C-alpha atoms as a PDB file:
ATOM      1  CA  MET A   1      75.621  76.913 -82.804  1.00  0.00           C
ATOM      2  CA  SER A   2      75.683  80.268 -81.125  1.00  0.00           C
ATOM      3  CA  GLU A   3      76.030  83.261 -83.365  1.00  0.00           C
ATOM      4  CA  ASN A   4      78.974  85.552 -83.084  1.00  0.00           C
ATOM      5  CA  VAL A   5      77.985  88.860 -81.481  1.00  0.00           C
ATOM      6  CA  GLN A   6      79.758  90.760 -84.264  1.00  0.00           C
ATOM      7  CA  THR A   7      77.625  89.152 -86.985  1.00  0.00           C
ATOM      8  CA  GLN A   8      74.215  89.608 -85.366  1.00  0.00           C
ATOM      9  CA  GLU A   9      71.932  92.058 -87.116  1.00  0.00           C
ATOM     10  CA  ARG A  10      71.035  95.189 -85.204  1.00  0.00           C
ATOM     11  CA  ASP A  11      67.561  96.655 -85.648  1.00  0.00           C
ATOM     12  CA  PHE A  12      68.135  99.718 -87.827  1.00  0.00           C
ATOM     13  CA  LYS A  13      64.681 101.279 -87.435  1.00  0.00           C
ATOM     14  CA  ALA A  14      64.649 100.889 -83.664  1.00  0.00           C
ATOM     15  CA  ALA A  15      68.147 102.371 -83.460  1.00  0.00           C
ATOM     16  CA  VAL A  16      67.112 105.402 -85.521  1.00  0.00           C
ATOM     17  CA  LYS A  17      64.029 105.907 -83.325  1.00  0.00           C
ATOM     18  CA  ASP A  18      66.203 105.726 -80.221  1.00  0.00           C
ATOM     19  CA  GLY A  19      68.680 108.166 -81.735  1.00  0.00           C
ATOM     20  CA  LEU A  20      65.934 110.645 -82.573  1.00  0.00           C
ATOM     21  CA  ALA A  21      64.659 110.267 -78.997  1.00  0.00           C
ATOM     22  CA  LEU A  22      68.219 110.930 -77.729  1.00  0.00           C
ATOM     23  CA  LYS A  23      68.411 107.496 -76.097  1.00  0.00           C
ATOM     24  CA  CYS A  24      71.142 104.866 -76.229  1.00  0.00           C
ATOM     25  CA  PRO A  25      70.685 102.788 -79.412  1.00  0.00           C
ATOM     26  CA  ASN A  26      71.719  99.624 -77.562  1.00  0.00           C
ATOM     27  CA  CYS A  27      69.334  99.630 -74.571  1.00  0.00           C
ATOM     28  CA  SER A  28      66.862 102.417 -75.484  1.00  0.00           C
ATOM     29  CA  LYS A  29      67.022 103.726 -71.919  1.00  0.00           C
ATOM     30  CA  GLY A  30      70.209 105.637 -71.182  1.00  0.00           C
ATOM     31  CA  PRO A  31      70.677 109.240 -72.300  1.00  0.00           C
ATOM     32  CA  LEU A  32      72.819 109.736 -75.395  1.00  0.00           C
ATOM     33  CA  LEU A  33      73.743 113.406 -74.990  1.00  0.00           C
ATOM     34  CA  TYR A  34      74.425 115.884 -72.208  1.00  0.00           C
ATOM     35  CA  LYS A  35      75.057 119.642 -72.323  1.00  0.00           C
ATOM     36  CA  TYR A  36      73.019 119.896 -75.548  1.00  0.00           C
ATOM     37  CA  LEU A  37      75.473 118.209 -77.979  1.00  0.00           C
ATOM     38  CA  LYS A  38      78.089 116.409 -75.866  1.00  0.00           C
ATOM     39  CA  VAL A  39      78.021 112.625 -76.228  1.00  0.00           C
ATOM     40  CA  HIS A  40      78.391 110.468 -73.122  1.00  0.00           C
ATOM     41  CA  ASP A  41      81.507 108.274 -73.224  1.00  0.00           C
ATOM     42  CA  SER A  42      79.352 105.266 -72.374  1.00  0.00           C
ATOM     43  CA  CYS A  43      75.713 104.527 -71.626  1.00  0.00           C
ATOM     44  CA  SER A  44      74.906 104.847 -67.931  1.00  0.00           C
ATOM     45  CA  VAL A  45      72.457 101.917 -68.152  1.00  0.00           C
ATOM     46  CA  CYS A  46      74.092  99.261 -70.385  1.00  0.00           C
ATOM     47  CA  ASN A  47      77.712 100.537 -70.498  1.00  0.00           C
ATOM     48  CA  GLN A  48      77.721 100.625 -74.324  1.00  0.00           C
ATOM     49  CA  ASP A  49      80.866 102.465 -75.419  1.00  0.00           C
ATOM     50  CA  LEU A  50      79.774 105.633 -77.235  1.00  0.00           C
ATOM     51  CA  SER A  51      83.186 107.303 -77.412  1.00  0.00           C
ATOM     52  CA  CYS A  52      83.947 105.853 -80.849  1.00  0.00           C
ATOM     53  CA  GLN A  53      81.152 107.789 -82.578  1.00  0.00           C
ATOM     54  CA  ARG A  54      82.063 110.171 -85.406  1.00  0.00           C
ATOM     55  CA  ALA A  55      79.108 112.502 -85.884  1.00  0.00           C
ATOM     56  CA  ASP A  56      81.146 115.529 -86.889  1.00  0.00           C
ATOM     57  CA  ASP A  57      79.497 117.697 -89.559  1.00  0.00           C
ATOM     58  CA  GLY A  58      76.727 115.372 -90.717  1.00  0.00           C
ATOM     59  CA  PRO A  59      74.110 116.462 -88.170  1.00  0.00           C
ATOM     60  CA  ALA A  60      74.639 120.130 -89.009  1.00  0.00           C
ATOM     61  CA  TYR A  61      74.261 119.489 -92.744  1.00  0.00           C
ATOM     62  CA  LEU A  62      71.102 117.435 -92.224  1.00  0.00           C
ATOM     63  CA  THR A  63      69.678 120.108 -89.924  1.00  0.00           C
ATOM     64  CA  ILE A  64      70.332 122.831 -92.493  1.00  0.00           C
ATOM     65  CA  LEU A  65      68.762 120.705 -95.227  1.00  0.00           C
ATOM     66  CA  PHE A  66      65.658 119.997 -93.150  1.00  0.00           C
ATOM     67  CA  VAL A  67      65.192 123.498 -91.702  1.00  0.00           C
ATOM     68  CA  ALA A  68      65.836 125.246 -95.027  1.00  0.00           C
ATOM     69  CA  HIS A  69      63.117 123.209 -96.709  1.00  0.00           C
ATOM     70  CA  LEU A  70      60.605 123.896 -93.941  1.00  0.00           C
ATOM     71  CA  VAL A  71      61.390 127.609 -93.736  1.00  0.00           C
ATOM     72  CA  GLY A  72      61.409 127.916 -97.527  1.00  0.00           C
ATOM     73  CA  PHE A  73      57.951 126.377 -97.696  1.00  0.00           C
ATOM     74  CA  LEU A  74      56.769 128.633 -94.866  1.00  0.00           C
ATOM     75  CA  ALA A  75      58.229 131.680 -96.643  1.00  0.00           C
ATOM     76  CA  HIS A  76      56.327 130.784 -99.796  1.00  0.00           C
ATOM     77  CA  ILE A  77      53.074 130.446 -97.833  1.00  0.00           C
ATOM     78  CA  LEU A  78      53.582 133.702 -95.919  1.00  0.00           C
ATOM     79  CA  ILE A  79      54.527 135.695 -99.006  1.00  0.00           C
ATOM     80  CA  SER A  80      51.653 134.270-101.049  1.00  0.00           C
ATOM     81  CA  TYR A  81      48.845 134.508 -98.516  1.00  0.00           C
ATOM     82  CA  THR A  82      49.713 137.347 -96.142  1.00  0.00           C
ATOM     83  CA  ALA A  83      50.512 141.019 -96.462  1.00  0.00           C
ATOM     84  CA  LEU A  84      53.355 141.083 -93.945  1.00  0.00           C
ATOM     85  CA  SER A  85      56.077 143.663 -94.371  1.00  0.00           C
ATOM     86  CA  ASN A  86      59.576 142.546 -95.294  1.00  0.00           C
ATOM     87  CA  ILE A  87      60.899 143.134 -91.780  1.00  0.00           C
ATOM     88  CA  ALA A  88      58.033 141.142 -90.252  1.00  0.00           C
ATOM     89  CA  LEU A  89      58.707 138.276 -92.671  1.00  0.00           C
ATOM     90  CA  PHE A  90      62.411 138.378 -91.857  1.00  0.00           C
ATOM     91  CA  LEU A  91      61.803 138.372 -88.108  1.00  0.00           C
ATOM     92  CA  ALA A  92      59.211 135.598 -88.265  1.00  0.00           C
ATOM     93  CA  LEU A  93      61.207 133.338 -90.563  1.00  0.00           C
ATOM     94  CA  SER A  94      64.527 133.843 -88.791  1.00  0.00           C
ATOM     95  CA  THR A  95      62.889 133.113 -85.437  1.00  0.00           C
ATOM     96  CA  VAL A  96      61.272 129.944 -86.764  1.00  0.00           C
ATOM     97  CA  ALA A  97      64.535 128.845 -88.413  1.00  0.00           C
ATOM     98  CA  THR A  98      66.539 129.396 -85.233  1.00  0.00           C
ATOM     99  CA  ILE A  99      64.077 127.533 -83.021  1.00  0.00           C
ATOM    100  CA  LEU A 100      63.770 124.635 -85.469  1.00  0.00           C
ATOM    101  CA  ALA A 101      67.549 124.331 -85.805  1.00  0.00           C
ATOM    102  CA  LEU A 102      68.017 124.299 -82.035  1.00  0.00           C
ATOM    103  CA  ILE A 103      65.368 121.587 -81.655  1.00  0.00           C
ATOM    104  CA  ILE A 104      66.438 119.423 -84.595  1.00  0.00           C
ATOM    105  CA  LEU A 105      70.259 119.511 -84.306  1.00  0.00           C
ATOM    106  CA  PRO A 106      70.619 117.214 -81.260  1.00  0.00           C
ATOM    107  CA  ARG A 107      68.125 114.766 -82.746  1.00  0.00           C
ATOM    108  CA  MET A 108      70.097 114.610 -85.996  1.00  0.00           C
ATOM    109  CA  LYS A 109      73.261 113.950 -83.986  1.00  0.00           C
ATOM    110  CA  GLY A 110      71.488 111.180 -82.088  1.00  0.00           C
ATOM    111  CA  MET A 111      70.242 109.697 -85.344  1.00  0.00           C
ATOM    112  CA  ILE A 112      73.726 109.725 -86.921  1.00  0.00           C
ATOM    113  CA  ILE A 113      75.212 108.029 -83.841  1.00  0.00           C
ATOM    114  CA  ALA A 114      72.429 105.428 -83.883  1.00  0.00           C
ATOM    115  CA  ILE A 115      73.023 104.713 -87.581  1.00  0.00           C
ATOM    116  CA  GLN A 116      76.729 104.247 -86.889  1.00  0.00           C
ATOM    117  CA  TRP A 117      75.863 101.851 -84.056  1.00  0.00           C
ATOM    118  CA  ALA A 118      73.343  99.882 -86.156  1.00  0.00           C
ATOM    119  CA  LYS A 119      75.785  99.508 -89.067  1.00  0.00           C
ATOM    120  CA  ARG A 120      78.763  98.770 -86.766  1.00  0.00           C
ATOM    121  CA  MET A 121      80.717 101.730 -88.072  1.00  0.00           C
ATOM    122  CA  ASN A 122      83.726 103.343 -86.351  1.00  0.00           C
ATOM    123  CA  GLY A 123      84.265 100.563 -83.821  1.00  0.00           C
ATOM    124  CA  PHE A 124      80.707 100.050 -82.567  1.00  0.00           C
END
């Protein structure tokens, strides 16, 4: 018997990898985002509907969690092993935090959308 499409398992790990790479979790080829954080309504390659995604605040919280841990560790290293002034530490750490957040935020959004797709959440 043929399996129902709704009951087929979707590869969770592959979907997360595609989400982190900002690719469609269905075909792994089409772009997931445009204009930094805007989600395409559908994949340009496989026509997977992406408009039902609900990645509201989750990516921002995950980004803060990830960046804060990295910058906190870096702050500990810099304070312990260098003689930088307070202003130099502030400038270095705030620059690193800003750059990391800008790089990581779209990837977290892609990952959240891919998880929703893999688990068939919100109409996927």
